[in-house]
């Protein structure tokens, strides 16, 4: 018999987005023509200037350990970015660069929360937040979203009923994954005003910052100076610069938090590979403009996806104005089918993959059964073909199609 495992870690669920992406890749390797709308990953190549900077760094011998938390030039460049684009002032010692925003978020949960603490997580949420909180021994408290898609999406009224004496943190994600929506500045400011006198950590995941199609996505810290001393910005390069495989993310926040996250890094991943840092630094030298054309392409794909989905009058969706997701409400269609009663989008997504060879992440993974997430950062032809197959699967269970 084996010795027992860690009880805390054994509670964790494997990431459903990563698992479904791996399954889709495996089926494709077996020769199936899989359309993969599952993983949140731009299909653009990393810009060549970034690739060249990393190659040059490799050739120059930048192949040894780097500085924990990121080298000073990269942290200074992040400070400049936050000042210029977000009107937020930080010192380099308040910045920690890590192996993707995911590692930063994991370490933040370990650094900020204790057993017994409760962390508010509005749903639909990105799959890893709840597991990070559980890994820290704290308790995720899920705040369900309103079912009326036109209602404000994250307000003090929504949050208040879930607050207890144990509340210690809140996660904010705008633009949202999987929701694909942006919290408008007036709602963000109102929520920030409510949070101004709360002694909680506010963790703001702004990784889709550049993907806000109908107006800017503005950080709560920019709008509400009152929250800044407990506010932690998380951002990264994966989405903004099509660098998912490079694994670079960062946080900016109060120095005691940054110090603890850096300590965790010294005891886990040690540092970012220095040649990767050079690529990230090059990305920041060019800034947002480097990917301006790709953002237009994403916007076009959003419009294309929405126009196709509109052929199915029973489908609803959250306002798809951010990130590169459409979060589709299947509940009216699922209700027509005995097979998928009770908002069972999980079984529907299994059938969609096995029979129609389309991989999409079901709402169960994001805390809202009955939905399915479309990641539309794929070529137009793939989008059209995959949505046709999704439509066929829906029609098979009774959905109406108008065109
Ligand atoms: N936050 C959100 C909302 C995400 O969608 C992702 C996607 N991977 C991450 C954080 C982590 O990004 P990465 O680790 O690639 O920087
Ligand atoms: N964040 C992306 C997603 O939601 C990438 C996979 C992951 O890290 O979860 O699909």
GROMACS .gro file of C-alpha atoms in nm, residues 16-17 20 37-38 121-128 130-131 142-145 149 177-179 316 318 325-331 334 340 342-350 352 359-375 390:
model
   62
   16UNK     CA    1  -1.052   2.134  -1.769
   17UNK     CA    2  -0.928   2.377  -2.035
   20UNK     CA    3  -0.978   1.926  -2.316
   37UNK     CA    4  -1.248   2.583  -2.997
   38UNK     CA    5  -1.144   2.476  -2.650
  121UNK     CA    6  -1.514   3.443  -0.710
  122UNK     CA    7  -1.783   3.572  -0.946
  123UNK     CA    8  -1.908   3.306  -1.188
  124UNK     CA    9  -1.853   3.237  -1.467
  125UNK     CA   10  -1.491   3.224  -1.351
  126UNK     CA   11  -1.167   3.111  -1.508
  127UNK     CA   12  -1.113   2.746  -1.417
  128UNK     CA   13  -0.800   2.786  -1.204
  130UNK     CA   14  -1.112   2.808  -0.730
  131UNK     CA   15  -0.835   2.547  -0.732
  142UNK     CA   16  -1.880   3.149  -0.586
  143UNK     CA   17  -2.104   3.447  -0.666
  144UNK     CA   18  -2.342   3.341  -0.943
  145UNK     CA   19  -2.395   3.577  -1.231
  149UNK     CA   20  -2.774   3.884  -1.982
  177UNK     CA   21  -1.274   3.458  -1.945
  178UNK     CA   22  -1.500   3.272  -2.016
  179UNK     CA   23  -1.766   3.549  -2.018
  316UNK     CA   24  -2.840   3.360  -2.576
  318UNK     CA   25  -2.324   3.731  -2.269
  325UNK     CA   26  -1.468   3.413  -2.622
  326UNK     CA   27  -1.839   3.392  -2.677
  327UNK     CA   28  -2.009   3.239  -2.375
  328UNK     CA   29  -2.316   3.077  -2.520
  329UNK     CA   30  -2.624   3.006  -2.309
  330UNK     CA   31  -2.758   2.670  -2.430
  331UNK     CA   32  -3.020   2.630  -2.159
  334UNK     CA   33  -3.087   2.178  -2.363
  340UNK     CA   34  -2.936   1.697  -2.153
  342UNK     CA   35  -3.089   2.008  -1.600
  343UNK     CA   36  -2.850   2.233  -1.792
  344UNK     CA   37  -2.613   1.946  -1.865
  345UNK     CA   38  -2.369   2.113  -2.100
  346UNK     CA   39  -2.096   1.871  -1.992
  347UNK     CA   40  -2.258   1.572  -2.163
  348UNK     CA   41  -2.347   1.788  -2.462
  349UNK     CA   42  -1.982   1.893  -2.500
  350UNK     CA   43  -1.873   1.527  -2.483
  352UNK     CA   44  -2.000   1.743  -2.960
  359UNK     CA   45  -1.391   2.069  -2.881
  360UNK     CA   46  -1.557   2.334  -2.664
  361UNK     CA   47  -1.537   2.381  -2.288
  362UNK     CA   48  -1.872   2.330  -2.108
  363UNK     CA   49  -2.007   2.580  -1.855
  364UNK     CA   50  -1.963   2.330  -1.569
  365UNK     CA   51  -1.589   2.404  -1.585
  366UNK     CA   52  -1.657   2.773  -1.519
  367UNK     CA   53  -1.919   2.732  -1.247
  368UNK     CA   54  -2.221   2.790  -1.473
  369UNK     CA   55  -2.373   2.469  -1.619
  370UNK     CA   56  -2.588   2.512  -1.928
  371UNK     CA   57  -2.334   2.726  -2.114
  372UNK     CA   58  -2.054   2.643  -2.354
  373UNK     CA   59  -1.747   2.855  -2.435
  374UNK     CA   60  -1.642   2.933  -2.790
  375UNK     CA   61  -1.280   3.045  -2.826
  390UNK     CA   62  -2.212   2.297  -3.345
   0.00000   0.00000   0.00000
